[in-house]
mmCIF file of C-alpha atoms in Angstrom:
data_model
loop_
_atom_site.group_PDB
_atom_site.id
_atom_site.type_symbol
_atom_site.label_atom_id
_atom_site.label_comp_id
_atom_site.label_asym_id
_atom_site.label_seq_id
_atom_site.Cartn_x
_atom_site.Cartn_y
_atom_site.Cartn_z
ATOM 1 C CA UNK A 1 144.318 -35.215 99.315
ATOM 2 C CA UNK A 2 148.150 -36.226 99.455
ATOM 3 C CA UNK A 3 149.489 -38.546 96.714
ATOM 4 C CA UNK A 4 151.055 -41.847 98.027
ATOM 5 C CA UNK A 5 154.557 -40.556 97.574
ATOM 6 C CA UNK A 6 154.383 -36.893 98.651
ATOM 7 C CA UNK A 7 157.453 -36.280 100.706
ATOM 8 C CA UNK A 8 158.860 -39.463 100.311
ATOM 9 C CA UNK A 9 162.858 -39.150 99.656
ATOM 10 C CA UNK A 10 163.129 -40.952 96.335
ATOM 11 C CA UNK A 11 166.912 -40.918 95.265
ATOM 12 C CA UNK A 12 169.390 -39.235 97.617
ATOM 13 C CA UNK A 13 173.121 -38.430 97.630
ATOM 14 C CA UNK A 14 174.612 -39.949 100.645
ATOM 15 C CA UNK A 15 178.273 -39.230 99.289
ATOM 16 C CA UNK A 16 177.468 -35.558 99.165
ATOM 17 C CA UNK A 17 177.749 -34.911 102.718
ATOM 18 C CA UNK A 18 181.002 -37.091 103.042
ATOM 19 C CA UNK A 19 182.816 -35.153 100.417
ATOM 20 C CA UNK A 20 181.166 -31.447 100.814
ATOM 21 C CA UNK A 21 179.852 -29.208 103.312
ATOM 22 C CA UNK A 22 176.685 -28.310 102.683
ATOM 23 C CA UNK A 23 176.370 -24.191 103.154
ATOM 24 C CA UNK A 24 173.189 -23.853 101.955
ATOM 25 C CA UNK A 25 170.303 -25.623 99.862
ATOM 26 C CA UNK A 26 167.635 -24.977 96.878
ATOM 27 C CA UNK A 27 164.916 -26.420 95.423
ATOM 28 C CA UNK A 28 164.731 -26.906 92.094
ATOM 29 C CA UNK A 29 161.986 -28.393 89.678
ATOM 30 C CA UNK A 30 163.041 -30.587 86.637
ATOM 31 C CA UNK A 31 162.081 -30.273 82.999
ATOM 32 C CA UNK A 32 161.303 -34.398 82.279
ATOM 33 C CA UNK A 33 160.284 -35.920 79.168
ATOM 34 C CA UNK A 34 157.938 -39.238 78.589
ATOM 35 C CA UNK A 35 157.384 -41.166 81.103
ATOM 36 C CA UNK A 36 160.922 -40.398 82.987
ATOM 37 C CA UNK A 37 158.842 -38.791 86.050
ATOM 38 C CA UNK A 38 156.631 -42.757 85.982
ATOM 39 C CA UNK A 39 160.469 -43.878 86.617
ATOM 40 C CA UNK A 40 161.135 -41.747 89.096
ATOM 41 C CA UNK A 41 157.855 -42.556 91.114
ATOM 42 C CA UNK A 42 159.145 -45.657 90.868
ATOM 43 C CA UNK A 43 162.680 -44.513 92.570
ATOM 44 C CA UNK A 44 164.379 -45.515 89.551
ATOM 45 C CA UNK A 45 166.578 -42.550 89.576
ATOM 46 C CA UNK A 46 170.254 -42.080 90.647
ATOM 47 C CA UNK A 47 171.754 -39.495 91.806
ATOM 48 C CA UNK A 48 175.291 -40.204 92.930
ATOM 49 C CA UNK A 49 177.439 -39.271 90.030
ATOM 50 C CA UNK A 50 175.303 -36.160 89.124
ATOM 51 C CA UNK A 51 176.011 -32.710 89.412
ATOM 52 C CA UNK A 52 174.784 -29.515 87.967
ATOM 53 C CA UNK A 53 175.904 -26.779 85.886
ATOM 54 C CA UNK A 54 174.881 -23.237 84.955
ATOM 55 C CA UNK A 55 175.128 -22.310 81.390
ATOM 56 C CA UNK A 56 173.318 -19.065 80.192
ATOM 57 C CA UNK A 57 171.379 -18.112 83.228
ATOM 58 C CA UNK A 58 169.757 -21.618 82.649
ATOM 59 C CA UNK A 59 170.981 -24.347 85.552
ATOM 60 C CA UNK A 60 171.207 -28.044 84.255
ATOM 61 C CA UNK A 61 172.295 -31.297 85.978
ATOM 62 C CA UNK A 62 174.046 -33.829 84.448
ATOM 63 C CA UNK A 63 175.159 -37.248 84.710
ATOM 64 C CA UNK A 64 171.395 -37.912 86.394
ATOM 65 C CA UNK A 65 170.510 -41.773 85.450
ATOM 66 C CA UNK A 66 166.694 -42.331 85.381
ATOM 67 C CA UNK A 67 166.227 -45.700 84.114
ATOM 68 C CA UNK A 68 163.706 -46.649 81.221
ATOM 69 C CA UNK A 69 159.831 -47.012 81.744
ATOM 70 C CA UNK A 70 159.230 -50.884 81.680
ATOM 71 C CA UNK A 71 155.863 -50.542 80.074
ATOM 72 C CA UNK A 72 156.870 -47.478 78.094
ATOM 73 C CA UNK A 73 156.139 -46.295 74.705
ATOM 74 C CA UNK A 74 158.196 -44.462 71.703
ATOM 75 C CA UNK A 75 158.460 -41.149 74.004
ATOM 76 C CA UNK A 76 160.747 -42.924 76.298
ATOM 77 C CA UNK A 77 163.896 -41.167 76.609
ATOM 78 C CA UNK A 78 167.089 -42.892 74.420
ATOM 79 C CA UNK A 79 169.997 -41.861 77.091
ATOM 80 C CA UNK A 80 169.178 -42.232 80.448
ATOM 81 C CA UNK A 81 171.566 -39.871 81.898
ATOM 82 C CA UNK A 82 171.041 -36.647 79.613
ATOM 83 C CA UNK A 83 171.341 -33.231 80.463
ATOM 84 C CA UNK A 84 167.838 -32.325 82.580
ATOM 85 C CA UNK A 85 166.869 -28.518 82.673
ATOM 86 C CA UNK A 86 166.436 -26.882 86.342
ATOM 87 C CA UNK A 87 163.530 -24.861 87.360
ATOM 88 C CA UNK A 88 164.615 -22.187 89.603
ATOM 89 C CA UNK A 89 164.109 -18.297 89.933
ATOM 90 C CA UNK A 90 165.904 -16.463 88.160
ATOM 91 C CA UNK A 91 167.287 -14.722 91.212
ATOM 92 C CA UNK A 92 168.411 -18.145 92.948
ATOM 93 C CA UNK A 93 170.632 -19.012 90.047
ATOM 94 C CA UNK A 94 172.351 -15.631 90.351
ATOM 95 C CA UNK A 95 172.880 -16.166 93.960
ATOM 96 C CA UNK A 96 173.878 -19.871 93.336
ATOM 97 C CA UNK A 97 176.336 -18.795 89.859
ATOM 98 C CA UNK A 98 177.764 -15.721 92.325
ATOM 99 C CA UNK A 99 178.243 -18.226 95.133
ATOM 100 C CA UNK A 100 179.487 -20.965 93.140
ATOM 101 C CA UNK A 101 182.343 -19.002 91.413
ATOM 102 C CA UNK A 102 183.843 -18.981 94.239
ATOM 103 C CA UNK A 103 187.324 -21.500 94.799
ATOM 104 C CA UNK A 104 186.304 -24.615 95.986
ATOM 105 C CA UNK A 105 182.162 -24.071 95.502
ATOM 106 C CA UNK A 106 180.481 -26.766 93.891
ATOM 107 C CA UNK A 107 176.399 -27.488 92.960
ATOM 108 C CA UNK A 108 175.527 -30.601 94.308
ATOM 109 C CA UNK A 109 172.475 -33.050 93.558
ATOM 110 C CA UNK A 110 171.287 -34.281 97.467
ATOM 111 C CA UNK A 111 168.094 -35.849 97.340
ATOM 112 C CA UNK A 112 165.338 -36.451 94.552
ATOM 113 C CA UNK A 113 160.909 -36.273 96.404
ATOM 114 C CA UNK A 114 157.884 -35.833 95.137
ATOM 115 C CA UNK A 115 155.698 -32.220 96.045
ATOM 116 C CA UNK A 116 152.286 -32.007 95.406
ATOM 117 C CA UNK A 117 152.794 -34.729 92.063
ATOM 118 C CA UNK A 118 155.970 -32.609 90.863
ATOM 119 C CA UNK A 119 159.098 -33.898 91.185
ATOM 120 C CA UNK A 120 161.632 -31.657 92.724
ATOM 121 C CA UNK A 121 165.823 -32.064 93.201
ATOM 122 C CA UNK A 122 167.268 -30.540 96.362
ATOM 123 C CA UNK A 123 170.597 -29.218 95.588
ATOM 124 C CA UNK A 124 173.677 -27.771 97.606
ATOM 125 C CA UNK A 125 175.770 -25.477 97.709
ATOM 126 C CA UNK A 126 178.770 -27.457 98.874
ATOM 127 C CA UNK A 127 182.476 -26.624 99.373
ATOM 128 C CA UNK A 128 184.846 -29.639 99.004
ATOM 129 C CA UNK A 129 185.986 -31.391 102.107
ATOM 130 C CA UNK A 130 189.902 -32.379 102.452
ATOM 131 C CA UNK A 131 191.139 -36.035 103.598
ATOM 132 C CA UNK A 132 191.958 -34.243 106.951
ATOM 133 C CA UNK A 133 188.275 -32.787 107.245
ATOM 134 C CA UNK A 134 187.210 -36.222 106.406
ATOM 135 C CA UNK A 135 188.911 -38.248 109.137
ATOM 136 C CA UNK A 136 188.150 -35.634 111.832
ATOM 137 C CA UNK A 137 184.433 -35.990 110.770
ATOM 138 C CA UNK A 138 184.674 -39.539 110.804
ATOM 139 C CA UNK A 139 186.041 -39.401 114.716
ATOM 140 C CA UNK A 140 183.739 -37.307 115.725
ATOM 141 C CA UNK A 141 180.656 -39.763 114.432
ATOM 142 C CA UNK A 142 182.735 -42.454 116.561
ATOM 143 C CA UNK A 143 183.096 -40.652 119.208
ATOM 144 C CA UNK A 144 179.504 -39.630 119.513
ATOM 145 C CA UNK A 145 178.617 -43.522 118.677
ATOM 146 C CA UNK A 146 180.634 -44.762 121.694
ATOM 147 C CA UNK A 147 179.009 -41.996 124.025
ATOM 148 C CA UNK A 148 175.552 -43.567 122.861
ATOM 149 C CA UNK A 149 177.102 -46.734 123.391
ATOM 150 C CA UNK A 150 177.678 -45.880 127.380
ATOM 151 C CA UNK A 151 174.886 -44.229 127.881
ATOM 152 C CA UNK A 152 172.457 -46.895 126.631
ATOM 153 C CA UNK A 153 174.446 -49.479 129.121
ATOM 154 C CA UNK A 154 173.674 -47.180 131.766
ATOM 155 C CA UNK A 155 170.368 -46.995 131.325
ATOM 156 C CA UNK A 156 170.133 -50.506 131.674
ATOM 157 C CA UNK A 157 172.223 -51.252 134.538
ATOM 158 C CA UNK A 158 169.984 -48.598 136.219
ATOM 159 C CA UNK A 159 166.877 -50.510 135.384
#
């Protein structure tokens, strides 16, 4: 029996794919306390300032805002954007900490969904984009909006 949010995109990181390209993606499970994961069935969660870390063969994220329960109790957490333990295999974060090393390489935060009742964070491998990379993806998506544009008139001149 599926839960009411199950594969519902909670939070999600639209500035992520403006500023990176995406090489290649993981899923991660988070280490919450109190009723942080009641917040983030609630899609109180932010994502866009986030990003993650790997410290002793441990990956963390950081900068991840998940408001207060209203109707919480004394386990709430006190800061709302603390440092939140990954769960990963252990041979993803090698691949991700030999990948990331790399010039440019960054781990980025894309989306936040609930899987059978857990929450998991999809994160990124992304490099950074330049302002020229930027602008020429920003033609293209204008380009392919006029085409769409035509094509629809078409369709109903033909009609």
């Amino acid at each position: 029996m599926a839960k009411k949010n199950d594969g519902k995109v909670l939070a999600q990181n639209k500035k992520a794919s403006h500023d990176y390209f995406i090489e290649d993606t993981f899923e991660a499970g988070m280490v919450l306390t109190g009723t942080e994961i009641k917040s983030i069935r609630n899609a109180r969660v932010n994502i866009g300032d986030a990003f993650a870390t790997i410290r002793n063969g441990e990956i963390h994220i950081h900068n991840m805002h998940i408001s207060p329960f209203e109707q919480g109790n004394r386990y709430n957490p006190l800061d709302p954007t603390r440092t939140r333990k990954l769960l990963m295999h252990k041979a993803q974060i090698s691949k991700l900490l030999g990948l990331s090393k790399q010039e440019g390489y960054s781990i980025v935060p894309l989306k936040i969904y609930i899987k059978n009742g857990y929450a998991k964070l999809l994160i990124g491998l992304g490099k950074g984009k330049k302002q020229y990379d930027k602008r020429d993806a920003a033609a293209k998506r204008d380009a392919q909006r006029d085409i769409q544009r035509v094509l629809r008139e078409k369709q109903k001149v033909a009609k």
